[in-house]
Amino acid sequence: MSYSLQATFSRGELDPELVYRSDLELFRSSLATCENFITLKRGGLRRRGGTKFIAELKDSTVGGWLIPFEFGNGQYYMLEFGNGYFRVYTNAGRVGTVEVSTPYGIADLPGLKFVQSTDTLFIAGGGVAPHALKRLGETSWTIERMSFKDGPFLDVNISPTNLKPSSTGNPVPDMTSNSAPSGTVSASNGSSTAWQVFSRSEGKSVLGAGATGWVQYQFPSSVVIDAYMLQAPNDNSQNDDMPWQWNIEASNNGSDWTILDTQDGQDTWASNEWRQFAFHNETAFSYYRLSFTQGGGPNSDNSAIGQIVFHQAGEDQSPFNLTASSAAGINSGSGFKVSDVGRHIRFRGSDGFWRWFKITSRSSATVVKVQVFGQSLPDTKAQSIWRLGAWSDTTGWPETVGWHKNRLAFAGTVEEPQKIWESQTEDFTNFSVSHVLEASDAVSVGVLSGQVNRIQWLVDDNDLIIGTSRAVRAVGKATEQDPYGPENVEQNPETNFGANGVSPIKVGSVLLYFGPYGTDMREMGYDFSADGRVSQAVSEVQSHLFLPGIVGACYQQYPDSIIWQWDRNGRGVGFTYEREQQVYGMQRHDFGGVVECMADLTGVQSDEVWMTVNRTINGVTRRYIEIMQRPFRGGQIEDAWHLDCASRYEGVPANTIAGLDYLEGRDVIMFADGSDYPATVTGGEVSLPNGRTAEKILVGLDVKARAKTLPFPINAQDGAALGRKMKVDDCKVAVIETGTLRAGSDATYLDELIYYGAGDPAGEPAPLRTGVIDRSLETRWEDGGQLTLEASGGKPCTILALNFGRDVEP
């Protein structure tokens, strides 16, 4: 007899094509089968935890999707997205009656991408505009279409088409006196020519003999002002009369004033120089005034202004016509479309400054109604320098979202599938750029590639990592010492191994993603010798687990660092990953149904894995939300949870458990005070036999965990034993806190290794075993010397090592 010791199972299940590759170093840490066991970072095998039934999806006939929402401070939620709605759950069940309508159909859900910032979840995909989902309170949730500012935009128009606006966005008419044509102008010095400040012509209006004063405009009715432009007098370079410190104030009665904007240090004005200022304001006022406290030049006398131009908040404006000279250059020559409503247009005014319009309606292929944002136009002259918005129902909406350097990044539309847009720094809806570029301005980058490869995902790192169907690229700084921004950006190729649409998993500094067909997993990390990121396959020796194609994944960092995946067939695949310790252990998992979604969420003692499982109950398809439970790791045996789709009763001793309609007709295990009792759910109830009672009863579906060793090589006297008949006669198994384990041949029968022994207390479950179990086994010569280990029922099982004896036929 020859003994074989296997002290680690850290590689998990090996590809069937490699079961005889005993020359591989990983061979002695692998298994031929590893199902419903998880490979531990320290090398052992532990029976996976079962699942807790939470609720049935709103519509079991079509299914749903799970998206985590982590608000922090112990407030963690799982969102059930279904056909046009979402609901909210905690691990205790559904949160109230919260149900919010969404624009997403059931087919859209797997492709949605999302990132979170405090109480807001930003969502992209589904063929609609990005949306922001917000938690306002425990039972108050909303989801709204995001409203963006100033872009992003397509390339500048190169056609001869010009656009002519019929209004400027300035609510103040060109004044000809202090009271005509409408409204009233007044100044602190009582000037009868104060109106010239609002005349829309260059000049000089003296507003005070000293350094202080004010000029105001009273509207006939209240309006919302959110920006203004100031022009210096036409002779300011000679005496510097322009104020350099002021407030913009507003009032509805002319006596109680609210400060809307404050400026200081606005000196060294050139003659006729324009400066633009904006502020946040959503309140309508009748009076607006410029109140300055420093002005009049070095001598503080004769404070003067050239012009003031107010801007009425875009949403407060009455839309006006924007007329194109032709359809050329607009939507490939087809002109404006109804689907352009809501789209932005960037327009350079005659003063050389850019503004942006939002289309509110379409009149024809060459005429739309718009509102102007940013600043008022200097005039209504036609201009041929303009840019159409990059996002709309016409051009498509970004399908991917991510973070990068305190910016919200979007990527990939129908019109521009290889484009990335990043917002201004810490202003997540603002995609504008300044007249003179600043580092905080929005950034747009096109993926440089010889092929049109769809952007699948974005991942925040020191660079923005971009996964496409044929390659992975990175966008970052061009010059390291300068801040990242529109003038300091470059992209670099990382690898030509592409990706599918499953969001990658970031573990430390390493990125794990799936190939374009989902049939392989790749590990990408920085390599000092290559001075860049290197992508290598980590699923090659377990490639059979990926053959159907992985369609989703999540990462349970604690307690066991496992990446949970599911494939097109609804089978679960676990991957225990600890790169520093060279732990790459893969296992298959059968949850007794079809897994359709998994998502990770922070829990109380460990990360939780939530899932939706398609089960057949009484011949009917039912889709359930379930949470995987922690494997047993010490404590009382009756607290173990190794049954699937299970519910637990705790209380006074009971015989019958009700409320199990969701398992009607199914054979279940009643794990009662540490012992197993089979039962069948009838009328939503099960009962313990013979009138027994228990204080803790877990009722759920049995989970059979199975491991099968590889055909370890044994040298016979006349050479290698490959292909010769072999059998296992003896088995020594090192276990810890184990209450169930069988071993033997899966083709015949398995011997129970754990049972009552001398000294065990009568009337109680057999104590959990820790140590080395030594048993003789009866197996067949045809088994090839492979040993099968199996655990089921409600009790835990952890295997640390195997040492079994085998005989080889002569």
CSV table of N, CA and C in Angstrom, one decimal, residues 669-789:
chain,number,residue,atom,x,y,z
A,669,ILE,N,-34.7,19.9,4.7
A,669,ILE,CA,-34.1,19.4,5.9
A,669,ILE,C,-34.6,20.3,7.0
A,670,MET,N,-35.0,19.7,8.1
A,670,MET,CA,-35.2,20.5,9.4
A,670,MET,C,-34.0,20.3,10.3
A,671,PHE,N,-33.2,21.3,10.4
A,671,PHE,CA,-32.0,21.3,11.2
A,671,PHE,C,-32.4,21.8,12.6
A,672,ALA,N,-32.8,20.9,13.5
A,672,ALA,CA,-33.4,21.3,14.7
A,672,ALA,C,-32.5,21.0,15.9
A,673,ASP,N,-32.1,22.1,16.5
A,673,ASP,CA,-31.2,22.0,17.7
A,673,ASP,C,-30.0,21.1,17.4
A,674,GLY,N,-29.5,21.2,16.2
A,674,GLY,CA,-28.2,20.5,15.8
A,674,GLY,C,-28.4,19.2,15.2
A,675,SER,N,-29.6,18.7,14.9
A,675,SER,CA,-29.9,17.4,14.3
A,675,SER,C,-30.7,17.6,13.0
A,676,ASP,N,-30.5,16.7,12.1
A,676,ASP,CA,-31.2,16.7,10.8
A,676,ASP,C,-32.5,15.9,10.8
A,677,TYR,N,-33.5,16.4,10.2
A,677,TYR,CA,-34.8,15.6,10.1
A,677,TYR,C,-35.3,16.0,8.7
A,678,PRO,N,-35.4,15.0,7.8
A,678,PRO,CA,-36.0,15.3,6.5
A,678,PRO,C,-37.5,15.5,6.6
A,679,ALA,N,-38.1,16.3,5.7
A,679,ALA,CA,-39.5,16.6,5.7
A,679,ALA,C,-39.9,17.1,4.3
A,680,THR,N,-41.2,17.2,4.1
A,680,THR,CA,-41.7,17.7,2.9
A,680,THR,C,-42.7,18.8,3.2
A,681,VAL,N,-42.6,20.0,2.6
A,681,VAL,CA,-43.4,21.1,2.9
A,681,VAL,C,-44.8,20.9,2.3
A,682,THR,N,-45.8,20.9,3.2
A,682,THR,CA,-47.2,20.6,2.8
A,682,THR,C,-48.0,21.7,3.4
A,683,GLY,N,-48.8,22.4,2.6
A,683,GLY,CA,-49.6,23.5,3.1
A,683,GLY,C,-48.8,24.6,3.8
A,684,GLY,N,-47.6,24.7,3.3
A,684,GLY,CA,-46.7,25.8,3.9
A,684,GLY,C,-46.1,25.4,5.2
A,685,GLU,N,-46.2,24.1,5.6
A,685,GLU,CA,-45.7,23.7,7.0
A,685,GLU,C,-44.9,22.5,6.9
A,686,VAL,N,-44.1,22.3,7.9
A,686,VAL,CA,-43.3,21.1,8.2
A,686,VAL,C,-43.4,20.8,9.7
A,687,SER,N,-43.2,19.5,10.1
A,687,SER,CA,-43.2,19.2,11.5
A,687,SER,C,-42.1,18.2,11.8
A,688,LEU,N,-41.6,18.3,13.0
A,688,LEU,CA,-40.6,17.3,13.4
A,688,LEU,C,-41.3,16.0,13.7
A,689,PRO,N,-40.6,14.9,13.5
A,689,PRO,CA,-41.3,13.6,13.7
A,689,PRO,C,-41.5,13.3,15.2
A,690,ASN,N,-42.4,12.4,15.5
A,690,ASN,CA,-42.7,11.9,16.8
A,690,ASN,C,-42.9,12.9,17.9
A,691,GLY,N,-43.5,14.0,17.4
A,691,GLY,CA,-43.8,15.1,18.4
A,691,GLY,C,-42.6,15.8,19.0
A,692,ARG,N,-41.4,15.6,18.4
A,692,ARG,CA,-40.2,16.3,18.9
A,692,ARG,C,-40.4,17.8,18.8
A,693,THR,N,-39.7,18.5,19.7
A,693,THR,CA,-39.7,20.0,19.6
A,693,THR,C,-38.3,20.5,19.7
A,694,ALA,N,-38.1,21.7,19.3
A,694,ALA,CA,-36.7,22.3,19.3
A,694,ALA,C,-36.9,23.8,19.4
A,695,GLU,N,-35.9,24.5,20.0
A,695,GLU,CA,-35.9,25.9,20.1
A,695,GLU,C,-35.3,26.7,18.9
A,696,LYS,N,-34.4,26.0,18.2
A,696,LYS,CA,-33.8,26.6,17.0
A,696,LYS,C,-34.0,25.6,15.8
A,697,ILE,N,-34.8,26.0,14.8
A,697,ILE,CA,-35.1,25.1,13.7
A,697,ILE,C,-34.8,25.9,12.4
A,698,LEU,N,-33.9,25.4,11.6
A,698,LEU,CA,-33.6,25.9,10.3
A,698,LEU,C,-34.2,25.0,9.3
A,699,VAL,N,-35.0,25.5,8.4
A,699,VAL,CA,-35.7,24.7,7.4
A,699,VAL,C,-35.2,25.2,6.0
A,700,GLY,N,-34.7,24.3,5.2
A,700,GLY,CA,-34.3,24.7,3.9
A,700,GLY,C,-33.9,23.5,3.0
A,701,LEU,N,-33.4,23.8,1.8
A,701,LEU,CA,-33.0,22.8,0.9
A,701,LEU,C,-31.6,22.2,1.2
A,702,ASP,N,-31.5,20.9,1.0
A,702,ASP,CA,-30.2,20.3,1.3
A,702,ASP,C,-29.2,20.7,0.3
A,703,VAL,N,-28.0,20.9,0.8
A,703,VAL,CA,-26.8,21.3,0.0
A,703,VAL,C,-25.8,20.2,0.1
A,704,LYS,N,-25.5,19.5,-1.0
A,704,LYS,CA,-24.5,18.5,-1.0
A,704,LYS,C,-23.1,19.0,-1.5
A,705,ALA,N,-22.2,19.0,-0.6
A,705,ALA,CA,-20.8,19.5,-0.9
A,705,ALA,C,-20.0,18.2,-1.3
A,706,ARG,N,-19.3,18.3,-2.4
A,706,ARG,CA,-18.5,17.2,-2.8
A,706,ARG,C,-17.1,17.6,-3.3
A,707,ALA,N,-16.2,16.8,-2.9
A,707,ALA,CA,-14.8,16.9,-3.4
A,707,ALA,C,-14.2,15.6,-3.8
A,708,LYS,N,-13.5,15.6,-4.9
A,708,LYS,CA,-12.9,14.3,-5.4
A,708,LYS,C,-11.5,14.6,-5.7
A,709,THR,N,-10.6,13.7,-5.2
A,709,THR,CA,-9.2,13.9,-5.4
A,709,THR,C,-8.8,13.5,-6.8
A,710,LEU,N,-7.6,14.0,-7.2
A,710,LEU,CA,-7.0,13.6,-8.5
A,710,LEU,C,-6.4,12.3,-8.4
A,711,PRO,N,-6.2,11.6,-9.6
A,711,PRO,CA,-5.5,10.3,-9.6
A,711,PRO,C,-4.0,10.5,-9.4
A,712,PHE,N,-3.6,10.7,-8.1
A,712,PHE,CA,-2.2,10.9,-7.8
A,712,PHE,C,-1.3,9.8,-8.3
A,713,PRO,N,-0.1,10.1,-8.9
A,713,PRO,CA,0.7,9.1,-9.4
A,713,PRO,C,1.3,8.2,-8.4
A,714,ILE,N,1.4,6.9,-8.6
A,714,ILE,CA,2.0,6.0,-7.7
A,714,ILE,C,3.0,5.1,-8.6
A,715,ASN,N,4.2,5.0,-8.2
A,715,ASN,CA,5.2,4.2,-8.9
A,715,ASN,C,5.1,2.8,-8.5
A,716,ALA,N,4.7,1.9,-9.5
A,716,ALA,CA,4.7,0.5,-9.2
A,716,ALA,C,6.1,-0.1,-9.4
A,717,GLN,N,6.3,-1.3,-9.0
A,717,GLN,CA,7.7,-1.9,-9.0
A,717,GLN,C,8.2,-2.0,-10.5
A,718,ASP,N,7.3,-2.1,-11.4
A,718,ASP,CA,7.7,-2.2,-12.8
A,718,ASP,C,7.5,-1.0,-13.6
A,719,GLY,N,7.3,0.2,-12.9
A,719,GLY,CA,7.1,1.4,-13.7
A,719,GLY,C,5.9,2.2,-13.2
A,720,ALA,N,5.5,3.2,-13.9
A,720,ALA,CA,4.4,4.1,-13.5
A,720,ALA,C,3.1,3.3,-13.5
A,721,ALA,N,2.2,3.8,-12.6
A,721,ALA,CA,0.9,3.1,-12.4
A,721,ALA,C,-0.2,3.7,-13.3
A,722,LEU,N,0.2,4.7,-14.2
A,722,LEU,CA,-0.9,5.3,-15.0
A,722,LEU,C,-1.7,4.3,-15.8
A,723,GLY,N,-3.0,4.3,-15.6
A,723,GLY,CA,-3.8,3.4,-16.4
A,723,GLY,C,-4.1,2.1,-15.7
A,724,ARG,N,-3.4,1.8,-14.6
A,724,ARG,CA,-3.6,0.5,-13.9
A,724,ARG,C,-4.8,0.7,-12.9
A,725,LYS,N,-5.4,-0.4,-12.6
A,725,LYS,CA,-6.5,-0.4,-11.6
A,725,LYS,C,-5.9,-0.1,-10.2
A,726,MET,N,-6.7,0.7,-9.5
A,726,MET,CA,-6.2,1.2,-8.2
A,726,MET,C,-7.4,1.4,-7.3
A,727,LYS,N,-7.2,1.1,-6.0
A,727,LYS,CA,-8.3,1.4,-5.0
A,727,LYS,C,-7.8,2.0,-3.7
A,728,VAL,N,-8.7,2.7,-3.0
A,728,VAL,CA,-8.3,3.3,-1.7
A,728,VAL,C,-8.8,2.3,-0.6
A,729,ASP,N,-7.9,2.0,0.3
A,729,ASP,CA,-8.2,1.1,1.4
A,729,ASP,C,-8.3,1.8,2.7
A,730,ASP,N,-7.6,2.9,2.8
A,730,ASP,CA,-7.5,3.5,4.1
A,730,ASP,C,-7.6,5.0,4.0
A,731,CYS,N,-8.2,5.7,4.9
A,731,CYS,CA,-8.4,7.2,4.8
A,731,CYS,C,-8.2,7.8,6.1
A,732,LYS,N,-7.3,8.8,6.1
A,732,LYS,CA,-7.1,9.6,7.3
A,732,LYS,C,-7.4,11.1,6.9
A,733,VAL,N,-8.3,11.7,7.6
A,733,VAL,CA,-8.8,13.0,7.2
A,733,VAL,C,-8.6,13.9,8.4
A,734,ALA,N,-7.9,15.0,8.2
A,734,ALA,CA,-7.8,16.0,9.3
A,734,ALA,C,-8.9,17.0,9.1
A,735,VAL,N,-9.7,17.2,10.2
A,735,VAL,CA,-10.9,18.1,10.1
A,735,VAL,C,-10.9,19.0,11.3
A,736,ILE,N,-11.7,20.0,11.2
A,736,ILE,CA,-11.9,20.9,12.4
A,736,ILE,C,-13.4,21.3,12.4
A,737,GLU,N,-14.0,21.2,13.6
A,737,GLU,CA,-15.4,21.6,13.8
A,737,GLU,C,-16.3,21.0,12.7
A,738,THR,N,-16.2,19.7,12.6
A,738,THR,CA,-16.9,19.0,11.5
A,738,THR,C,-18.0,18.1,12.1
A,739,GLY,N,-19.2,18.2,11.6
A,739,GLY,CA,-20.3,17.3,12.1
A,739,GLY,C,-20.8,16.3,11.1
A,740,THR,N,-20.4,16.4,9.8
A,740,THR,CA,-20.8,15.5,8.8
A,740,THR,C,-19.7,15.3,7.7
A,741,LEU,N,-19.5,14.1,7.4
A,741,LEU,CA,-18.5,13.8,6.3
A,741,LEU,C,-18.6,12.3,6.0
A,742,ARG,N,-18.7,12.1,4.7
A,742,ARG,CA,-18.6,10.7,4.2
A,742,ARG,C,-17.5,10.6,3.2
A,743,ALA,N,-16.9,9.4,3.0
A,743,ALA,CA,-15.8,9.2,2.1
A,743,ALA,C,-15.9,7.9,1.5
A,744,GLY,N,-15.4,7.8,0.2
A,744,GLY,CA,-15.4,6.5,-0.4
A,744,GLY,C,-15.5,6.7,-1.9
A,745,SER,N,-16.2,5.8,-2.6
A,745,SER,CA,-16.4,5.9,-4.1
A,745,SER,C,-17.7,6.4,-4.4
A,746,ASP,N,-17.7,7.4,-5.3
A,746,ASP,CA,-19.0,8.0,-5.7
A,746,ASP,C,-19.8,7.1,-6.6
A,747,ALA,N,-19.1,6.0,-7.1
A,747,ALA,CA,-19.8,5.1,-8.0
A,747,ALA,C,-20.5,4.0,-7.2
A,748,THR,N,-20.2,3.8,-6.0
A,748,THR,CA,-20.8,2.7,-5.1
A,748,THR,C,-21.5,3.4,-3.9
A,749,TYR,N,-20.7,3.5,-2.9
A,749,TYR,CA,-21.3,4.1,-1.7
A,749,TYR,C,-20.2,4.8,-0.9
A,750,LEU,N,-20.7,5.7,0.0
A,750,LEU,CA,-19.8,6.5,0.8
A,750,LEU,C,-19.9,6.1,2.3
A,751,ASP,N,-18.8,5.9,3.0
A,751,ASP,CA,-18.9,5.6,4.4
A,751,ASP,C,-19.0,6.8,5.2
A,752,GLU,N,-19.9,6.8,6.2
A,752,GLU,CA,-20.0,7.9,7.2
A,752,GLU,C,-18.8,7.9,8.1
A,753,LEU,N,-18.0,9.0,8.1
A,753,LEU,CA,-16.9,9.1,9.0
A,753,LEU,C,-17.1,9.7,10.3
A,754,ILE,N,-18.3,10.3,10.5
A,754,ILE,CA,-18.6,10.9,11.8
A,754,ILE,C,-19.9,10.4,12.3
A,755,TYR,N,-19.8,9.8,13.5
A,755,TYR,CA,-21.0,9.2,14.1
A,755,TYR,C,-20.8,9.2,15.6
A,756,TYR,N,-21.8,8.7,16.3
A,756,TYR,CA,-21.7,8.7,17.8
A,756,TYR,C,-20.6,7.8,18.2
A,757,GLY,N,-19.9,8.2,19.2
A,757,GLY,CA,-18.8,7.4,19.7
A,757,GLY,C,-19.0,7.2,21.2
A,758,ALA,N,-18.1,6.3,21.7
A,758,ALA,CA,-18.2,6.1,23.2
A,758,ALA,C,-17.9,7.4,23.9
A,759,GLY,N,-18.8,7.7,24.9
A,759,GLY,CA,-18.6,8.9,25.7
A,759,GLY,C,-19.4,10.1,25.2
A,760,ASP,N,-19.9,10.0,24.0
A,760,ASP,CA,-20.7,11.1,23.5
A,760,ASP,C,-22.0,11.2,24.3
A,761,PRO,N,-22.5,12.4,24.6
A,761,PRO,CA,-23.7,12.5,25.4
A,761,PRO,C,-25.0,11.9,24.7
A,762,ALA,N,-25.7,11.1,25.4
A,762,ALA,CA,-26.9,10.5,24.8
A,762,ALA,C,-28.0,11.6,24.6
A,763,GLY,N,-28.8,11.5,23.5
A,763,GLY,CA,-29.9,12.4,23.3
A,763,GLY,C,-29.5,13.7,22.8
A,764,GLU,N,-28.3,13.9,22.4
A,764,GLU,CA,-27.8,15.1,21.8
A,764,GLU,C,-27.1,14.9,20.5
A,765,PRO,N,-26.9,15.8,19.7
A,765,PRO,CA,-26.2,15.6,18.4
A,765,PRO,C,-24.8,15.2,18.7
A,766,ALA,N,-24.2,14.4,17.8
A,766,ALA,CA,-22.8,14.0,18.0
A,766,ALA,C,-22.0,15.3,18.0
A,767,PRO,N,-21.0,15.4,18.9
A,767,PRO,CA,-20.2,16.6,19.0
A,767,PRO,C,-19.4,16.8,17.7
A,768,LEU,N,-19.1,18.1,17.4
A,768,LEU,CA,-18.3,18.4,16.3
A,768,LEU,C,-16.9,17.8,16.5
A,769,ARG,N,-16.3,17.3,15.4
A,769,ARG,CA,-15.0,16.6,15.5
A,769,ARG,C,-13.9,17.5,15.1
A,770,THR,N,-12.8,17.5,15.8
A,770,THR,CA,-11.6,18.2,15.4
A,770,THR,C,-10.4,17.2,15.6
A,771,GLY,N,-9.6,17.1,14.6
A,771,GLY,CA,-8.5,16.2,14.7
A,771,GLY,C,-8.4,15.3,13.5
A,772,VAL,N,-7.8,14.1,13.6
A,772,VAL,CA,-7.6,13.2,12.4
A,772,VAL,C,-8.5,12.1,12.6
A,773,ILE,N,-9.4,11.9,11.6
A,773,ILE,CA,-10.3,10.7,11.6
A,773,ILE,C,-9.7,9.6,10.7
A,774,ASP,N,-9.5,8.4,11.3
A,774,ASP,CA,-8.9,7.3,10.6
A,774,ASP,C,-9.9,6.2,10.4
A,775,ARG,N,-10.2,5.9,9.1
A,775,ARG,CA,-11.2,4.9,8.8
A,775,ARG,C,-10.7,4.0,7.7
A,776,SER,N,-11.1,2.8,7.7
A,776,SER,CA,-10.8,1.9,6.6
A,776,SER,C,-12.0,2.0,5.7
A,777,LEU,N,-11.8,1.9,4.4
A,777,LEU,CA,-12.8,2.1,3.4
A,777,LEU,C,-12.9,0.9,2.4
A,778,GLU,N,-14.1,0.7,1.9
A,778,GLU,CA,-14.3,-0.3,0.9
A,778,GLU,C,-14.5,0.4,-0.5
A,779,THR,N,-13.6,0.4,-1.4
A,779,THR,CA,-13.7,1.0,-2.7
A,779,THR,C,-13.4,-0.1,-3.8
A,780,ARG,N,-13.6,0.3,-5.0
A,780,ARG,CA,-13.4,-0.6,-6.1
A,780,ARG,C,-12.1,-0.4,-6.8
A,781,TRP,N,-11.6,-1.4,-7.5
A,781,TRP,CA,-10.4,-1.2,-8.3
A,781,TRP,C,-10.6,-0.2,-9.4
A,782,GLU,N,-11.8,-0.2,-9.9
A,782,GLU,CA,-12.1,0.7,-11.1
A,782,GLU,C,-12.1,2.2,-10.7
A,783,ASP,N,-12.0,2.5,-9.4
A,783,ASP,CA,-12.1,3.9,-9.0
A,783,ASP,C,-10.8,4.7,-9.3
A,784,GLY,N,-9.7,4.0,-9.7
A,784,GLY,CA,-8.5,4.7,-10.1
A,784,GLY,C,-7.8,5.3,-8.9
A,785,GLY,N,-8.1,4.9,-7.7
A,785,GLY,CA,-7.4,5.4,-6.5
A,785,GLY,C,-7.9,6.8,-6.1
A,786,GLN,N,-9.0,7.3,-6.7
A,786,GLN,CA,-9.5,8.6,-6.3
A,786,GLN,C,-10.5,8.5,-5.2
A,787,LEU,N,-10.5,9.4,-4.3
A,787,LEU,CA,-11.3,9.4,-3.1
A,787,LEU,C,-12.4,10.5,-3.2
A,788,THR,N,-13.6,10.2,-2.9
A,788,THR,CA,-14.7,11.2,-2.9
A,788,THR,C,-15.1,11.5,-1.5
A,789,LEU,N,-15.2,12.8,-1.2
A,789,LEU,CA,-15.6,13.3,0.1
A,789,LEU,C,-16.9,14.1,0.0
